[in-house]
Rosetta silent file (secondary structure, phi, psi, omega in degrees, C-alpha in Angstrom):
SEQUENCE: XXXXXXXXXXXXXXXXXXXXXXXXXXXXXXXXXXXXXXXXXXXXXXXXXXXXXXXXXXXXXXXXXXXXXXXXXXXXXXXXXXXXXXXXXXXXXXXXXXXXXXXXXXXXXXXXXXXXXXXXXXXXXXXXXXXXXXXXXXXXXXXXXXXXXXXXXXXXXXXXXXXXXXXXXXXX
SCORE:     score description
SCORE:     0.000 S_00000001
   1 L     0.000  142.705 -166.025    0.000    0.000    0.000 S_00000001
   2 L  -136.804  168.679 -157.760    1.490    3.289   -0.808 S_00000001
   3 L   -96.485   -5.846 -174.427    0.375    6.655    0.569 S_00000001
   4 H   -81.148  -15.316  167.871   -1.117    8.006   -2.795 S_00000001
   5 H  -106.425   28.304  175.715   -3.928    5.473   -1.962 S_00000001
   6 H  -115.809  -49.578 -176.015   -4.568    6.424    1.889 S_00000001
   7 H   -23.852  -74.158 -150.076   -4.192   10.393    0.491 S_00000001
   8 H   -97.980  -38.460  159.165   -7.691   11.085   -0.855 S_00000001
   9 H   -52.853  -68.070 -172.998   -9.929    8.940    1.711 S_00000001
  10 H   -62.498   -8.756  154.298   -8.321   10.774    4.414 S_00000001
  11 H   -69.044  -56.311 -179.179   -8.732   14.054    3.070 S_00000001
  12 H   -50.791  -55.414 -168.436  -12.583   13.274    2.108 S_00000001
  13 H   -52.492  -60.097 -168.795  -12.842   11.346    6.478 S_00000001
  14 H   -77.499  -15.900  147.105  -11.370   14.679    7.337 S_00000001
  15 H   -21.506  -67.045  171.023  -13.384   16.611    5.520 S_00000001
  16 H   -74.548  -13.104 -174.713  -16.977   14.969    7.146 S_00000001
  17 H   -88.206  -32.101  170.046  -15.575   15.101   10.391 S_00000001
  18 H   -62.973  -20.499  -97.476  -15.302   18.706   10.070 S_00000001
  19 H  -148.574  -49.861  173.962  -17.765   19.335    8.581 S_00000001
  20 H   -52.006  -37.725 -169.765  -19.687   17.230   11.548 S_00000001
  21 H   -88.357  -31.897  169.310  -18.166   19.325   14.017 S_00000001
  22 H   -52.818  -43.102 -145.685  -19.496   22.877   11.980 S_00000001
  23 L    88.729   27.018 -176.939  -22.880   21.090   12.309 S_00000001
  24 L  -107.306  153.077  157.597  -23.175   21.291    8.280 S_00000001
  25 L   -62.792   56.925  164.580  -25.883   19.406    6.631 S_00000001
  26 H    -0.295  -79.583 -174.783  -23.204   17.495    4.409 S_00000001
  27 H   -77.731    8.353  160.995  -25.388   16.375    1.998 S_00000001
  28 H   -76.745  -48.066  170.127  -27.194   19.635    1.424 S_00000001
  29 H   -61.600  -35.981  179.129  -23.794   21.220    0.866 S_00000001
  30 H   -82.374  -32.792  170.711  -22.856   18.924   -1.537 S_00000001
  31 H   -49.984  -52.416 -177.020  -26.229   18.841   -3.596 S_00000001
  32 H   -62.460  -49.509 -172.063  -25.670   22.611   -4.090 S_00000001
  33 H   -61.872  -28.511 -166.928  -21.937   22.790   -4.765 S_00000001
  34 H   -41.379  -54.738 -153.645  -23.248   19.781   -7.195 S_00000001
  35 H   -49.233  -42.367 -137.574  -25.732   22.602   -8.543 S_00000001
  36 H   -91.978  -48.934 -177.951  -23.287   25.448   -8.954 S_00000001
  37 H   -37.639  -43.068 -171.150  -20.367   23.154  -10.508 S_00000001
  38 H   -82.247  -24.967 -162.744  -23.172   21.890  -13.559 S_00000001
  39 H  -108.902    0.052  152.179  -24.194   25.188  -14.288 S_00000001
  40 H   -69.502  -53.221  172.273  -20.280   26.771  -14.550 S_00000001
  41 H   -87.741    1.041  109.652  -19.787   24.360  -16.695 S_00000001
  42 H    11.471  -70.210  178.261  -23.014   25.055  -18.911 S_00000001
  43 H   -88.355    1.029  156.410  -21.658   28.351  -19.294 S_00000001
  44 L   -76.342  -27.753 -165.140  -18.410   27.000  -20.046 S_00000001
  45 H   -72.528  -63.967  169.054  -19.150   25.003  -22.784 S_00000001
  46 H   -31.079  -54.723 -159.952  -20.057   27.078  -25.537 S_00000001
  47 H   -81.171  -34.980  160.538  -16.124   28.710  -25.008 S_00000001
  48 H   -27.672  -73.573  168.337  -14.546   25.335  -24.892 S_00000001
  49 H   -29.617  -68.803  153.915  -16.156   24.488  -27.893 S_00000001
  50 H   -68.828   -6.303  164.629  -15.186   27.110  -29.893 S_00000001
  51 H   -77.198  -19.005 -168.715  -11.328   26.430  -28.824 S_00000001
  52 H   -91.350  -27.891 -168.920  -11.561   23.270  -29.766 S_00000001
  53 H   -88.467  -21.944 -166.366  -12.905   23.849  -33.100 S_00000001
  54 H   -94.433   -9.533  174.241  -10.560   26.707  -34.087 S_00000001
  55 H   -94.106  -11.845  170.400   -7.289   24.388  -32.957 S_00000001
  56 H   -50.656  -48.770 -176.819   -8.974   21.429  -34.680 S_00000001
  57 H   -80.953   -4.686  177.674   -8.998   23.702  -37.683 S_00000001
  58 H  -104.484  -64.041 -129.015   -5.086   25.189  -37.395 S_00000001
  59 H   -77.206  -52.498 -173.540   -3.750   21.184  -36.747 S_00000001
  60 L   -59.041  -49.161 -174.100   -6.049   19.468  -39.179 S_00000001
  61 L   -78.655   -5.366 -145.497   -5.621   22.358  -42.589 S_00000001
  62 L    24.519   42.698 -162.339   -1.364   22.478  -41.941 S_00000001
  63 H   -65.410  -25.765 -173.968   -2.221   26.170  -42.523 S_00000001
  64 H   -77.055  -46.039 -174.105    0.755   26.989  -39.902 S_00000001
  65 H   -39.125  -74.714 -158.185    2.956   24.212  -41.830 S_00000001
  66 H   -73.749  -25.048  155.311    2.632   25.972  -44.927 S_00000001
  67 H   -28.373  -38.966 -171.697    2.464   29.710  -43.410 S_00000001
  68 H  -100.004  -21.697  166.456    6.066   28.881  -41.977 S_00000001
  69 L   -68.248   -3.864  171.828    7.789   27.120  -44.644 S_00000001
  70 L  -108.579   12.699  154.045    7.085   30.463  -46.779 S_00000001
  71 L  -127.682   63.385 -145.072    9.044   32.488  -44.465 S_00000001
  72 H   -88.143  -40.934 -150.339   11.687   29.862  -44.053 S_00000001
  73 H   -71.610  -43.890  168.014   14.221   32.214  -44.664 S_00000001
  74 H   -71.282  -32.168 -178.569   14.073   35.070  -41.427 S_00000001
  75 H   -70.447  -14.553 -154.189   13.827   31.443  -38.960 S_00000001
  76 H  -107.628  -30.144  155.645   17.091   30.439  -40.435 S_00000001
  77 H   -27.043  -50.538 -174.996   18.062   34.055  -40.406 S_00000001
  78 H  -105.092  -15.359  164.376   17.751   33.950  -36.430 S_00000001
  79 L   118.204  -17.898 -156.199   18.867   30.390  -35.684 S_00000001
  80 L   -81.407  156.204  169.173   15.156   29.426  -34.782 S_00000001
  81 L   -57.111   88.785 -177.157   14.117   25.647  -35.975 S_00000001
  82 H   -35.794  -24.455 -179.299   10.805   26.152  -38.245 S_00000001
  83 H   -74.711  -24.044  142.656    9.683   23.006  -36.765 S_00000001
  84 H   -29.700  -54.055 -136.649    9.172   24.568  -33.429 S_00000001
  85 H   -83.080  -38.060  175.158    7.410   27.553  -34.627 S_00000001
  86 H   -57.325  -44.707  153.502    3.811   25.327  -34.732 S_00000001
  87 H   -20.234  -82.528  166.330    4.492   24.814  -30.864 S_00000001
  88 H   -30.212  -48.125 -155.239    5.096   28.312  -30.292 S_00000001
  89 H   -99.227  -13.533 -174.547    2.313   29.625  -32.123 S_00000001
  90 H  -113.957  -18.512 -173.816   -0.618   27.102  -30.701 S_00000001
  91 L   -63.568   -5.198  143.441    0.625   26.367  -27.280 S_00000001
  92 L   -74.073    1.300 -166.529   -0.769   29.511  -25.949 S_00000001
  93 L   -95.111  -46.510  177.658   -4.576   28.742  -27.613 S_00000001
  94 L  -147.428  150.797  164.314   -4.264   24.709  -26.059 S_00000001
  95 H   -68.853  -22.290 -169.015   -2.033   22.474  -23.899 S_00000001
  96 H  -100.808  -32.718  145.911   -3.021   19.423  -25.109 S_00000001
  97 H   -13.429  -68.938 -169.098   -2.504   20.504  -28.774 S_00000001
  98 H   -70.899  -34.024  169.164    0.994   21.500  -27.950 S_00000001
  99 H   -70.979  -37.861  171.968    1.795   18.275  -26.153 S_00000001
 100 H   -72.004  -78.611 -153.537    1.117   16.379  -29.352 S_00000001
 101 H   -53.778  -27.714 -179.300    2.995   18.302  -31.210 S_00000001
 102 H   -65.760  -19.874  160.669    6.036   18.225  -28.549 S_00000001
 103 H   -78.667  -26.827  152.040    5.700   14.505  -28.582 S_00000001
 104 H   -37.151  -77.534  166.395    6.038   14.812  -32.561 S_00000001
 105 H   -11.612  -92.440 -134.380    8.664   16.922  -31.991 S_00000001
 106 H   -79.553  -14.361  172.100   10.588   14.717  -29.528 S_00000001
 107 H   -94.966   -3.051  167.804    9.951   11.452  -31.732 S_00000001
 108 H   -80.540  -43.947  178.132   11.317   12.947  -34.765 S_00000001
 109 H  -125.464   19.507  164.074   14.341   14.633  -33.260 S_00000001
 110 L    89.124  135.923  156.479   15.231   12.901  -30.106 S_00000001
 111 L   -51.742  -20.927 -179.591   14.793   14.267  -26.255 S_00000001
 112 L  -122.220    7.143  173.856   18.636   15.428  -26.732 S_00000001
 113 L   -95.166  179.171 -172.225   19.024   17.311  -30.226 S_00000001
 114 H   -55.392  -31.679 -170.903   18.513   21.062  -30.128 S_00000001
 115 H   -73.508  -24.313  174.982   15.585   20.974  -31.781 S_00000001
 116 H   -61.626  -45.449 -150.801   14.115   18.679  -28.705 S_00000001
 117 H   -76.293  -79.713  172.966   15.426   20.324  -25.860 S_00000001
 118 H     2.798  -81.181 -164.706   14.457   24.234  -27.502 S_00000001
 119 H   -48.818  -13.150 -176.427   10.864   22.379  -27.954 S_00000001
 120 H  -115.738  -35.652  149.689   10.525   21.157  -24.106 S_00000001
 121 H   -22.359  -97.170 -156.202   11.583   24.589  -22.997 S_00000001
 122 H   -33.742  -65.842 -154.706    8.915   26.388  -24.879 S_00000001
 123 H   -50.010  -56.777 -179.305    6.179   23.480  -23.861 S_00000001
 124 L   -88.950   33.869 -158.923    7.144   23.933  -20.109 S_00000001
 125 L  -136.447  -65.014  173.314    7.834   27.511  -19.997 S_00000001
 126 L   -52.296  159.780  170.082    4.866   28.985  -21.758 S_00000001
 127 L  -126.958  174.147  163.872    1.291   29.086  -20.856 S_00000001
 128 L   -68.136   52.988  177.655   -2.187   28.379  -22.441 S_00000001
 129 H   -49.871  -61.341 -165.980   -2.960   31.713  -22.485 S_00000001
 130 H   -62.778  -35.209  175.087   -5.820   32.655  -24.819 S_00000001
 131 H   -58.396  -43.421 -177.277   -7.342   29.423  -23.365 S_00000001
 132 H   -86.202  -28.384 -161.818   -7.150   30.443  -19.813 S_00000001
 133 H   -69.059  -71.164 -173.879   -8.341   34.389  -20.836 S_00000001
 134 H   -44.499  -77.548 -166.730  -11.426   32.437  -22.562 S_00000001
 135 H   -19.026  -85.538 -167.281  -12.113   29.816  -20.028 S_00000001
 136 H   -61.159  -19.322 -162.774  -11.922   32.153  -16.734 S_00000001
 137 H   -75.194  -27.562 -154.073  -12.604   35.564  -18.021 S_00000001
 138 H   -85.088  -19.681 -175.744  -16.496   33.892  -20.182 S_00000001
 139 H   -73.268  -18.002  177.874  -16.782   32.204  -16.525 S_00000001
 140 L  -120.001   14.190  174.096  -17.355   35.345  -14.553 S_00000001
 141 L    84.445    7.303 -170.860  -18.760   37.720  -17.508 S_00000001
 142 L   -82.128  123.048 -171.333  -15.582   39.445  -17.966 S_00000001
 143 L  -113.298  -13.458 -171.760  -15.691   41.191  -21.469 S_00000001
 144 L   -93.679   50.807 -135.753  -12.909   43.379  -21.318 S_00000001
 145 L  -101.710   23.449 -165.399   -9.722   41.000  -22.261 S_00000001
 146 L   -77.366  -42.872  176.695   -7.643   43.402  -24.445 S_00000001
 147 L   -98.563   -1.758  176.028   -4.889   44.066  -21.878 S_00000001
 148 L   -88.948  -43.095 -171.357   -4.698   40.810  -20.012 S_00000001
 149 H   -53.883  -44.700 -169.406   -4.653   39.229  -23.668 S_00000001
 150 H   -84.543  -14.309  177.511   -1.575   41.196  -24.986 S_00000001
 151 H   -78.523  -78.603  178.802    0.137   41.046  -21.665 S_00000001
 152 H   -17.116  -79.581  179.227   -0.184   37.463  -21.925 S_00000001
 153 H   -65.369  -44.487  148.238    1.144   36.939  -25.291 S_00000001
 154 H   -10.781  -65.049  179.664    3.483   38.964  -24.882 S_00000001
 155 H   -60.538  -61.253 -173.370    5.169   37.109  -22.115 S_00000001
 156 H   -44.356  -43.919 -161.246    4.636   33.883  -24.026 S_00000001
 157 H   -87.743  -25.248  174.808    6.675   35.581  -27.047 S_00000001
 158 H   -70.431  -15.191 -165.584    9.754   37.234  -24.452 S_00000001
 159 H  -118.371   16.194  128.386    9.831   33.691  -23.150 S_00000001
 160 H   -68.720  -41.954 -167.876   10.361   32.075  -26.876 S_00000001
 161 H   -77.840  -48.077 -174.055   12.406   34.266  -27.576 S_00000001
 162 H   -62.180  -46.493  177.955   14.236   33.816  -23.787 S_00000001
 163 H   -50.504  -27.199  176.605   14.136   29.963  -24.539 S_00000001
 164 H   -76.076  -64.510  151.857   15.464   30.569  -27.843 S_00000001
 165 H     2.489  -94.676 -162.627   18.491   32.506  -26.205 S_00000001
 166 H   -80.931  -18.112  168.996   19.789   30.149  -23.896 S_00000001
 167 H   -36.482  -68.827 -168.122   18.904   26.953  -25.608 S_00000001
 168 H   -67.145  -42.947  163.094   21.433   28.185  -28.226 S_00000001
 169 H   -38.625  -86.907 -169.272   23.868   29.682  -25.495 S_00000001
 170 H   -55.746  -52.894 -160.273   23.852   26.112  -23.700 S_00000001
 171 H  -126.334    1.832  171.144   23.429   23.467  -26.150 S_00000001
 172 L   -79.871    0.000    0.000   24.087   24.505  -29.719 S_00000001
């Protein structure tokens, strides 16, 4: 027996015992949290959806493939690998996206050539931005996403760019 399977009954035991000692009507609390949980995500869904459809539609068309291979010439200009650059450009819209491609990635060119390592920076360095903007901001009504959005991406592009940096500094 290992402790990751004692872990979550004894959090839930300590939970009810507290919960016992507040006096709370447990299963009243939970019917309700049930309530509030189905109807965030209800109003979640629709924004899911459309992320899902628009990275289904950049993975599925190679629209980025052929976008990057016609400016082939400024990545080689700066050192960066065009095969990266699909990474870059979807791993702020999804995570799970980006993980496919970095497992492309890493079966094509190895966990230890430049082009790997560069590519598991970026993956673990970066965030899901536009994804998290949608998600949290459509979950509380927030309409006004202009400067957390460019702030975001932003960051995501100083820390491609920072990834690009020392990647080549270290391991080129």
């Amino acid at each position: 027996m290992n402790i990751a399977s004692i872990f979550l009954p004894t959090i839930v035991l300590i939970i009810i015992i507290y919960a016992l000692y507040k006096k709370v009507d447990i299963l009243k609390a939970f019917i309700k949290g049930a309530k509030e949980g189905y109807q965030t995500a209800l109003s979640l869904f629709p924004t899911i959806l459309i992320m899902m459809l628009a990275v289904n539609i950049f993975t599925k068309s190679n629209i980025l493939t052929d976008l990057f291979n016609n400016i082939k010439t400024i990545f080689n200009i700066s050192k960066f690998p065009i095969e990266v650059m699909p990474l870059a450009f979807l791993k702020p819209i999804s995570g799970s996206t980006s993980l496919v491609l970095l497992n492309d990635i890493l079966n094509t060119y190895h966990p230890d050539s430049y082009i790997g390592i560069l590519s598991s920076i970026i993956a673990g360095s970066t965030d899901t931005t536009i994804y998290i903007i949608a998600t949290y901001y459509g979950s509380i009504g927030i309409k006004k996403t202009s400067s957390s959005l460019k702030v975001g991406l932003l960051t995501d592009l100083f820390t491609v760019i920072i990834a690009l940096i020392i990647t080549y500094l270290l391991f080129q």
